[in-house]
Coordinates of N, CA and C in Angstrom, one line a residue:
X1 N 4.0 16.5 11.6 CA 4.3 15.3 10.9 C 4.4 15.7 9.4
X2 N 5.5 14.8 8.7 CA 5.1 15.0 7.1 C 4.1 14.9 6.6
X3 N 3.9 15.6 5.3 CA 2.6 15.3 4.1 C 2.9 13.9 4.2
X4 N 1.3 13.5 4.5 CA 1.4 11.8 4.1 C 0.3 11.2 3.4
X5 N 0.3 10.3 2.5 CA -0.9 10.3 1.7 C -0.5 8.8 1.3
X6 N -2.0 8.3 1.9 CA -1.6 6.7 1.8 C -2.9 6.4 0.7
X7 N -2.4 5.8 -0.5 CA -2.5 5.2 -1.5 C -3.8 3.7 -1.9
X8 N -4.9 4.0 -1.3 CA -5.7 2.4 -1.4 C -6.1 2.7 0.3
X9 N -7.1 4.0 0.6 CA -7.6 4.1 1.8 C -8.8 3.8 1.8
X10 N -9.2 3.0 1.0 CA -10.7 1.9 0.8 C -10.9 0.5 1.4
X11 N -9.2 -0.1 1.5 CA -9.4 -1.5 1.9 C -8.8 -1.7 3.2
X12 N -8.6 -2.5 3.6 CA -8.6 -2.8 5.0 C -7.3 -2.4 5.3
X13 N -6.2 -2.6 5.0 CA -4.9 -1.8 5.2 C -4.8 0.0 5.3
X14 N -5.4 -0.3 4.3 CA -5.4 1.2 3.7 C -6.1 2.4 4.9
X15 N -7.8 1.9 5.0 CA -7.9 2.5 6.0 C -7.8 3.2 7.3
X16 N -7.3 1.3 8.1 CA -6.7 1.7 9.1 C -5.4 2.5 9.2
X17 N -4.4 2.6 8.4 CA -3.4 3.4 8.0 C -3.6 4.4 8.0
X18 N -4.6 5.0 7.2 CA -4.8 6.7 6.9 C -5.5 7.0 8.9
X19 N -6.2 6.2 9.5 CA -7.0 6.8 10.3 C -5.6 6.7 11.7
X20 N -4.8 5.9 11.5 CA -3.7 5.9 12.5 C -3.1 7.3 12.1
X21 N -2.6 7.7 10.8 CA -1.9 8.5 10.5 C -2.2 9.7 9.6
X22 N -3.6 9.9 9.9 CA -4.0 11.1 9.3 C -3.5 11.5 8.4
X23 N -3.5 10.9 7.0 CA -2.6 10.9 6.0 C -3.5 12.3 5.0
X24 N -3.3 12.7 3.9 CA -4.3 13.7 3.0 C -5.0 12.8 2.6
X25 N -6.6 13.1 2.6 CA -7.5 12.3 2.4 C -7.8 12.3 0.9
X26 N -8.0 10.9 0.0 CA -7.6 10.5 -1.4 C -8.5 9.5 -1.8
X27 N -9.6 9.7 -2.7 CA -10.4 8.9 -3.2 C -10.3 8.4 -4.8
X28 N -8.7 8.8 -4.9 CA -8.6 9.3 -6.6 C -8.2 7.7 -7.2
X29 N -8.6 7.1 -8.1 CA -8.6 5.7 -9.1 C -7.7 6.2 -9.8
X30 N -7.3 4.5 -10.2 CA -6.0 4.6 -10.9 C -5.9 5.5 -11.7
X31 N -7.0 5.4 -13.0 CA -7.2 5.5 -14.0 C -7.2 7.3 -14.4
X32 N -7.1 7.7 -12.9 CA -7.4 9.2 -12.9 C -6.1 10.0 -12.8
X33 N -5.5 10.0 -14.2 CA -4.2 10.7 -14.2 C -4.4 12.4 -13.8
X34 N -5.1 13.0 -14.6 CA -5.2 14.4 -14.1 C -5.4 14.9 -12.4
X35 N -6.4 13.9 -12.1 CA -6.8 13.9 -10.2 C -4.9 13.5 -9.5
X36 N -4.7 12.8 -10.4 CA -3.3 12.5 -9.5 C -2.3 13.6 -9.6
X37 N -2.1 14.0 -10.7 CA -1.5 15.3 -10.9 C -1.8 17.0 -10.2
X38 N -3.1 16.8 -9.7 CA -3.6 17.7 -8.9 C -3.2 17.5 -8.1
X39 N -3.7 16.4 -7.1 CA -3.1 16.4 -5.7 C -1.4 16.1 -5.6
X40 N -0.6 15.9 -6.4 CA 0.6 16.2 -5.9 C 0.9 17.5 -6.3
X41 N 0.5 18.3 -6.9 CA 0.6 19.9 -7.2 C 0.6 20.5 -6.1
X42 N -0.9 20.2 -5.5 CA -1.1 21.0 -4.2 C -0.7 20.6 -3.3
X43 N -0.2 19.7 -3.1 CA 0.4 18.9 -1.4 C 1.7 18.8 -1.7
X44 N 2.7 19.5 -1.0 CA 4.0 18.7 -1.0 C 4.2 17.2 -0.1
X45 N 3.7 16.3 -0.9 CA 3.7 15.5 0.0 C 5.0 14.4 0.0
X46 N 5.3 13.8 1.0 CA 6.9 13.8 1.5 C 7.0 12.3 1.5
X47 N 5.4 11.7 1.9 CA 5.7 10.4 1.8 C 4.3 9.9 1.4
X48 N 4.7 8.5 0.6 CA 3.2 7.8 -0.5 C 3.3 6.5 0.5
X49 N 2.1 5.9 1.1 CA 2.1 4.5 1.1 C 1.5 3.5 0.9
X50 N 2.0 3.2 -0.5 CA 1.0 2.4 -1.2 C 0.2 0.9 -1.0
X51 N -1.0 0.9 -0.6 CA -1.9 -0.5 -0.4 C -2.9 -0.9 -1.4
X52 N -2.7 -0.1 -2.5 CA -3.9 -0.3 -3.3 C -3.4 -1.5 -4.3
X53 N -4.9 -1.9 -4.8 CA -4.6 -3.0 -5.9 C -5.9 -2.6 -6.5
X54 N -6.0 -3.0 -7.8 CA -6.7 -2.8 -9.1 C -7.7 -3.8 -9.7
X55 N -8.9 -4.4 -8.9 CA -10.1 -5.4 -8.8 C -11.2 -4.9 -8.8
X56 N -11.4 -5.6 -9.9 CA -12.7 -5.4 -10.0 C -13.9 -6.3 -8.5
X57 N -15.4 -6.1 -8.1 CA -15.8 -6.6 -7.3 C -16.1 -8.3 -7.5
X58 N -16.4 -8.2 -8.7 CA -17.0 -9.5 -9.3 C -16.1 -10.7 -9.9
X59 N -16.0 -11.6 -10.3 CA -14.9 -12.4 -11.0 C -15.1 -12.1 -12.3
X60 N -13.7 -12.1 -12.8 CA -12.4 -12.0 -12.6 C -12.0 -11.3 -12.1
X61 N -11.8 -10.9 -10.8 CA -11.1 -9.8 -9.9 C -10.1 -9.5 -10.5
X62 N -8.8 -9.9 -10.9 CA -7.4 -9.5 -11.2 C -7.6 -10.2 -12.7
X63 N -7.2 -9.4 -13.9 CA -7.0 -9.8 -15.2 C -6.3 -9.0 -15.7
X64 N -5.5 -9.2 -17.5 CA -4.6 -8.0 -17.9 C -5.5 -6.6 -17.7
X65 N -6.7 -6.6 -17.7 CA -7.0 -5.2 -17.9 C -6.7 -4.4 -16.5
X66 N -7.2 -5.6 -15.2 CA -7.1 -4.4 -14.0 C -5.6 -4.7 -13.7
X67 N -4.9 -5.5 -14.2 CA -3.2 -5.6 -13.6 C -2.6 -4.0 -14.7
X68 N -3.0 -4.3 -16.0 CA -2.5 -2.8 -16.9 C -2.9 -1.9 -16.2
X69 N -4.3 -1.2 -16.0 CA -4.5 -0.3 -15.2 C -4.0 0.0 -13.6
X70 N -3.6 -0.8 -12.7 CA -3.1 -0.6 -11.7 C -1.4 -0.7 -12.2
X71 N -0.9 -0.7 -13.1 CA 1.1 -0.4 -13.6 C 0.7 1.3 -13.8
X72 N -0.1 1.6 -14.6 CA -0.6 2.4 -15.4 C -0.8 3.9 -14.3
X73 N -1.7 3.4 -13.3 CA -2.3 4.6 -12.1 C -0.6 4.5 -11.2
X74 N 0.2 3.7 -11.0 CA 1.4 3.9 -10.4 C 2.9 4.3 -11.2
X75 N 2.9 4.3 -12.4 CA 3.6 5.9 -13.0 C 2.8 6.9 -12.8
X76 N 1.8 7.0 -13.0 CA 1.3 8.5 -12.7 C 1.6 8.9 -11.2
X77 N 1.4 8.1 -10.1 CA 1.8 8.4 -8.6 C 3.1 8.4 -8.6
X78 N 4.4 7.9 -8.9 CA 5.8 7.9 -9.5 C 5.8 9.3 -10.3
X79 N 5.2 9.4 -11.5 CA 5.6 10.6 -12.1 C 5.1 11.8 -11.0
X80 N 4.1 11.7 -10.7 CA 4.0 13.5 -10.1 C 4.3 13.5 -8.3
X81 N 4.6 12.2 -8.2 CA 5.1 12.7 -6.9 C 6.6 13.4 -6.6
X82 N 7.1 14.1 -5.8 CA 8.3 14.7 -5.3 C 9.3 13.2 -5.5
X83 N 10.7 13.5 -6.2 CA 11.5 12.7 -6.2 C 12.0 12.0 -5.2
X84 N 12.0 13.2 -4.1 CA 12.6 13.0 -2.6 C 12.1 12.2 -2.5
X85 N 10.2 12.1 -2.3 CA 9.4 11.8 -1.5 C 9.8 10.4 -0.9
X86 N 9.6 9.5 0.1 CA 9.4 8.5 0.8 C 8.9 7.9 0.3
X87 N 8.5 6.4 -0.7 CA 7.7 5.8 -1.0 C 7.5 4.3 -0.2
X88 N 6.7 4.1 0.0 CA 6.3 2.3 1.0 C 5.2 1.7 -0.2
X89 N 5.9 0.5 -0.3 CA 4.6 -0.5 -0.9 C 4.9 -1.5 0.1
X90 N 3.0 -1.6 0.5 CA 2.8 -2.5 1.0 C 1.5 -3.5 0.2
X91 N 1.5 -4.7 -0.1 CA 0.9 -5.6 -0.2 C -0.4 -6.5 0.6
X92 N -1.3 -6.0 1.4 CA -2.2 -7.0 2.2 C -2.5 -8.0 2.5
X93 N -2.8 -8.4 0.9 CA -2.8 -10.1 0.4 C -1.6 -10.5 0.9
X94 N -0.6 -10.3 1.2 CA 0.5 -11.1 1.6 C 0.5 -11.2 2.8
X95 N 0.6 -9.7 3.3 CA 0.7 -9.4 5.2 C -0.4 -10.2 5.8
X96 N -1.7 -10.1 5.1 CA -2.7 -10.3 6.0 C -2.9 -11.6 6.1
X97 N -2.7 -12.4 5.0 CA -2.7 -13.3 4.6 C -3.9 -14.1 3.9
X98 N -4.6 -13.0 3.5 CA -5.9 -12.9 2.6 C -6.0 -14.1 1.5
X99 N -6.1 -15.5 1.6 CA -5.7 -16.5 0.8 C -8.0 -16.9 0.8
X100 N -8.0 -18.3 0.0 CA -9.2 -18.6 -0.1 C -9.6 -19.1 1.2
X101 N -9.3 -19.5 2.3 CA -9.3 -19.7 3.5 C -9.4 -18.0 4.5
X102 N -9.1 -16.8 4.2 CA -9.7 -15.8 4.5 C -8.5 -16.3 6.3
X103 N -7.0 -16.5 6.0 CA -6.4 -16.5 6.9 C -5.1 -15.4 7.2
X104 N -5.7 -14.9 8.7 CA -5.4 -13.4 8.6 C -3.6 -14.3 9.6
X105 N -3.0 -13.5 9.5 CA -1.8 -14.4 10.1 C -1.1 -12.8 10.9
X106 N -1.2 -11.7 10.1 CA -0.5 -11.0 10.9 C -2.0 -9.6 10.8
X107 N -1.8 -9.1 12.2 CA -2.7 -7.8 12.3 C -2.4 -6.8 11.8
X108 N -3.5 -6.0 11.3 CA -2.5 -4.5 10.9 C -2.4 -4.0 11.6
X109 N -2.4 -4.3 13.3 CA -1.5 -3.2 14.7 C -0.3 -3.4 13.9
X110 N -0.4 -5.0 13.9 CA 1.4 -5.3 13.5 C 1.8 -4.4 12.3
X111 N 1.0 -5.3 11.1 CA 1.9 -4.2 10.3 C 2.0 -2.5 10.1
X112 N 1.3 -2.1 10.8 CA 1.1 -0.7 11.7 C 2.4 0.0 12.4
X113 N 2.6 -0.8 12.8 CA 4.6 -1.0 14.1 C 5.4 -1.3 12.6
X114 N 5.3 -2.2 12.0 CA 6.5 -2.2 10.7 C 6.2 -0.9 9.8
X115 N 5.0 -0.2 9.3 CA 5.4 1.1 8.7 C 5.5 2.0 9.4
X116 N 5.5 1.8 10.5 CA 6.1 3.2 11.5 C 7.4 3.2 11.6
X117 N 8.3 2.1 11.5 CA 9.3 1.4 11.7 C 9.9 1.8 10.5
X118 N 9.5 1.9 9.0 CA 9.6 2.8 8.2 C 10.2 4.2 7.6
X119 N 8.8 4.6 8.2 CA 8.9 6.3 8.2 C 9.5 6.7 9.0
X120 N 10.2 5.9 10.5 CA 11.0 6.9 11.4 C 12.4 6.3 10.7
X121 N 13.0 5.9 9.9 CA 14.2 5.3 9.1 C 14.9 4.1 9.5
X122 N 13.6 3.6 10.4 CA 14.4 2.0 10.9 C 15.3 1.0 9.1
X123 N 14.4 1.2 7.9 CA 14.0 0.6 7.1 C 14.7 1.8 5.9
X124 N 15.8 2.4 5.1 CA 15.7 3.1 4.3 C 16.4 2.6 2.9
X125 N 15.8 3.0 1.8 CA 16.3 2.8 0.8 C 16.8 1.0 0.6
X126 N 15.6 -0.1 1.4 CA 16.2 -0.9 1.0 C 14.7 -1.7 1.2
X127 N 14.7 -2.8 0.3 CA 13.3 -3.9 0.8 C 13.1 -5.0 1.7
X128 N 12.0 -4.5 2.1 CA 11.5 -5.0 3.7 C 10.6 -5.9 3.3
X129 N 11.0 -7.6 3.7 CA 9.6 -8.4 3.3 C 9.3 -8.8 4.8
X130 N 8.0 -8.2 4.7 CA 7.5 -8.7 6.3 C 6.3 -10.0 6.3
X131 N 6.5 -10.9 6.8 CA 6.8 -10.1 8.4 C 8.2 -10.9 8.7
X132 N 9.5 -11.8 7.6 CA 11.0 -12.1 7.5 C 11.5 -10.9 8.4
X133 N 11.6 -9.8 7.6 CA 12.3 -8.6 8.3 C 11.7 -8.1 9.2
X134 N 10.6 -7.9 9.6 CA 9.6 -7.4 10.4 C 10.0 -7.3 12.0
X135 N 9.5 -6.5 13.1 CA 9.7 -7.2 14.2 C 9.0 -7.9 15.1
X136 N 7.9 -8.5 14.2 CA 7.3 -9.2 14.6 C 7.2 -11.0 13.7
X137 N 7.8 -11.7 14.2 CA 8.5 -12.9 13.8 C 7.0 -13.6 13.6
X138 N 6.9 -14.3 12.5 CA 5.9 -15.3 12.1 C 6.0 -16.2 11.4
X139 N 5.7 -17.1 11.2 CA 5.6 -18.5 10.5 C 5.1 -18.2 9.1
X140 N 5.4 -18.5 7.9 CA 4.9 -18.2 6.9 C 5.0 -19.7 5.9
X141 N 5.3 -20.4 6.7 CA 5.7 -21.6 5.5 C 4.1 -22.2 5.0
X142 N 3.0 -22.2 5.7 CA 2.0 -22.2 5.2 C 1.3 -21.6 4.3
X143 N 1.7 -20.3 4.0 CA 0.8 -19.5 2.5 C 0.4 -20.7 1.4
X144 N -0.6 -20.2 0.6 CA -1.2 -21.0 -0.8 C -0.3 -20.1 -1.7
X145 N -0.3 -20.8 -2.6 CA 1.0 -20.7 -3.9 C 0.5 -19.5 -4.5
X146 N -0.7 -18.8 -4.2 CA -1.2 -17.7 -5.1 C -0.4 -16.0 -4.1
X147 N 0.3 -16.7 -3.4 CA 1.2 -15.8 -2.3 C 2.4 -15.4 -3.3

């Protein structure tokens, strides 16, 4: 299988991702431009897929400083990755449906089958909003406006 190196293997997306797909194992923060430069040095890696976001634990979880820092750590993954390479953004708070209600709407089996669906070229060079395009059909008209 290709170099694969999935992006935010701390959160719930992220992990089960890396442990389905044995991706190069990556603990590197945004903020760590040199760490990111290293690992794409040493890895030709072929495809990125990105789940991470930039929050702090405490409130204000998302503010200009962790929204700048998280634009900030994705040129650096952009600059030193292979041009070729494959890239996937995925979003969790959306898929999962992670709202103040803690309402999960799609599983990550599912969205598991949509980035496989991905990487084998069901999906190329064009944007996929799941679970619309997905092949797994769901109701979305209920999200909270912070969707």
């Amino acid at each position: 299988m290709r170099n694969l190196l999935v992006v935010g293997q701390t959160g719930v997306l992220g992990s089960y991702l890396q442990s389905q797909l044995n991706g190069i194992p990556c603990n590197i923060r945004f903020h760590q431009a040199q760490a990111w430069q290293q690992l794409f040095s040493e890895n030709q890696i072929s495809t990125v897929i990105h789940t991470a976001r930039c929050c702090r634990k405490t409130a204000p979880r998302r503010d200009y400083a962790t929204m700048s820092e998280e634009i900030s750590g994705m040129i650096n993954i952009l600059d030193y990755c292979n041009p070729d390479a494959h890239f996937i953004y995925i979003s969790s708070k959306t898929t999962l449906g992670i709202t103040s209600e803690s309402e999960h709407w799609l599983t990550v089996e599912e969205i598991f089958d949509c980035i496989q669906n991905c990487l084998y070229g069901k999906f190329t060079n064009q944007t996929v909003n799941i679970p619309e395009d997905a092949v797994v059909p769901k109701e979305v008209d209920h999200l909270g406006q912070e969707h």
